[in-house]
Amino acid sequence: MQNNAEETMVLPDYASSTEVAVEQWRNGGVSNSRDIVAEEVPVALEYNGVSHAVMMASPADLEDFALGFSLTEGILQDRSEMFDCEIVTAADGIQVQMQIATERFVALKEKRRNLTGRTGCGLCGAETLQQAVRKPAQVVSTAQFSATAIYAAMAEMQKQQHLQQVTGATHAAAWLQAGGKIALVREDVGRHNALDKLIGGLINLHPQHDFSSGAVLITSRASYEMVQKAASMGCGFIVAVSAPTALAIRLAQQANVTLLGFVRQPGHVVYAHPQRLSAS
């Protein structure tokens, strides 16, 4: 009987949002209503059959997420090192099963072996303070944008945040091309995930994507990890709707990255390398 039950078990169909019953309190009155909320699902990232990390994420664009995470975390150095990526739905989450080059997998296993038995690791995969605060090489960027173009791009990104519009609970990351056009937007409940999805999506579309010519736009604060991830791909221009952290500013200054915060028309704050920005 147990085997038959397992054979007929219906796996969940993970969507990015779901409808729930709610009680609304407004203007002194109470009413029963329906609300659309964002889904948050455990996503296990597996390399050559070995689970590396479980992330809470929106269950969409997971192939992009897997590639972007693998590149920005230094697990892969190039798109060609990922041979296969399969999304497998399980009863309690989603498995992203990747097959990667043997050399990269051996390096990943060695990193994991060094961490065995350690506790209290605040940053995934960090064994030392130097590994926790990774410093990418200085970025060589040709990006140049006007403040007017930045404001227009932020407004356009907001229009393309379809999941945010119905749930109010997700972050977005967008790519601004040199000509001032938004090329791609990715959303997720996690700001780091949204950026990884954007990076992976751009490379899946164009394996030789030039990150030095455009800008990353984000709807969150600019934390150290956001600057590190963008700079590691060669992006020299980051635009955030909220504030950066002090560590993010120092990293942007060291990595030759233009960093804008509090970008809300008609104003913004430049925290690092203003030379790539013009008034109009």
mmCIF file of N, CA, C and O in Angstrom, residues 1 7 35 64 98 160 172 189 220 228 242 252-253 258:
data_model
loop_
_atom_site.group_PDB
_atom_site.id
_atom_site.type_symbol
_atom_site.label_atom_id
_atom_site.label_comp_id
_atom_site.label_asym_id
_atom_site.label_seq_id
_atom_site.Cartn_x
_atom_site.Cartn_y
_atom_site.Cartn_z
ATOM 1 N N MET A 1 0.823 -1.205 0.000
ATOM 2 C CA MET A 1 0.000 0.000 0.000
ATOM 3 C C MET A 1 0.855 1.252 0.000
ATOM 4 O O MET A 1 0.558 2.233 -0.647
ATOM 5 N N GLU A 7 3.441 6.159 -5.456
ATOM 6 C CA GLU A 7 3.313 6.259 -6.906
ATOM 7 C C GLU A 7 2.245 7.252 -7.310
ATOM 8 O O GLU A 7 2.340 7.908 -8.345
ATOM 9 N N ASP A 35 -6.546 37.830 -1.329
ATOM 10 C CA ASP A 35 -5.312 38.558 -1.579
ATOM 11 C C ASP A 35 -4.349 37.647 -2.331
ATOM 12 O O ASP A 35 -4.359 36.424 -2.148
ATOM 13 N N ASP A 64 18.105 30.387 -14.764
ATOM 14 C CA ASP A 64 18.882 31.627 -14.692
ATOM 15 C C ASP A 64 19.506 31.781 -13.310
ATOM 16 O O ASP A 64 20.668 32.174 -13.178
ATOM 17 N N MET A 98 22.451 20.304 -11.343
ATOM 18 C CA MET A 98 23.405 20.769 -12.351
ATOM 19 C C MET A 98 24.536 19.771 -12.550
ATOM 20 O O MET A 98 24.986 19.136 -11.591
ATOM 21 N N GLN A 160 7.766 46.834 -15.342
ATOM 22 C CA GLN A 160 7.983 45.433 -15.707
ATOM 23 C C GLN A 160 8.080 44.501 -14.496
ATOM 24 O O GLN A 160 8.345 43.315 -14.647
ATOM 25 N N ALA A 172 13.472 43.319 -7.495
ATOM 26 C CA ALA A 172 13.782 43.159 -8.916
ATOM 27 C C ALA A 172 15.193 43.640 -9.188
ATOM 28 O O ALA A 172 15.746 44.483 -8.461
ATOM 29 N N VAL A 189 11.742 36.973 -4.284
ATOM 30 C CA VAL A 189 11.519 37.426 -2.917
ATOM 31 C C VAL A 189 12.828 37.857 -2.253
ATOM 32 O O VAL A 189 12.819 38.619 -1.278
ATOM 33 N N SER A 220 16.392 47.342 -4.193
ATOM 34 C CA SER A 220 16.688 47.123 -2.783
ATOM 35 C C SER A 220 17.822 48.047 -2.344
ATOM 36 O O SER A 220 18.274 48.902 -3.096
ATOM 37 N N GLN A 228 29.477 43.124 -4.855
ATOM 38 C CA GLN A 228 30.445 42.070 -5.173
ATOM 39 C C GLN A 228 29.986 41.234 -6.348
ATOM 40 O O GLN A 228 30.781 40.929 -7.257
ATOM 41 N N SER A 242 17.445 52.203 -2.820
ATOM 42 C CA SER A 242 17.652 52.491 -1.402
ATOM 43 C C SER A 242 19.132 52.743 -1.120
ATOM 44 O O SER A 242 19.928 52.906 -2.041
ATOM 45 N N ALA A 252 32.885 49.330 -3.755
ATOM 46 C CA ALA A 252 32.669 50.015 -5.034
ATOM 47 C C ALA A 252 33.831 50.960 -5.342
ATOM 48 O O ALA A 252 34.303 51.030 -6.491
ATOM 49 N N GLN A 253 34.310 51.669 -4.337
ATOM 50 C CA GLN A 253 35.448 52.569 -4.550
ATOM 51 C C GLN A 253 36.693 51.789 -4.968
ATOM 52 O O GLN A 253 37.404 52.172 -5.897
ATOM 53 N N THR A 258 30.814 52.600 -10.234
ATOM 54 C CA THR A 258 29.942 53.739 -9.941
ATOM 55 C C THR A 258 28.739 53.231 -9.167
ATOM 56 O O THR A 258 28.054 52.309 -9.605
#
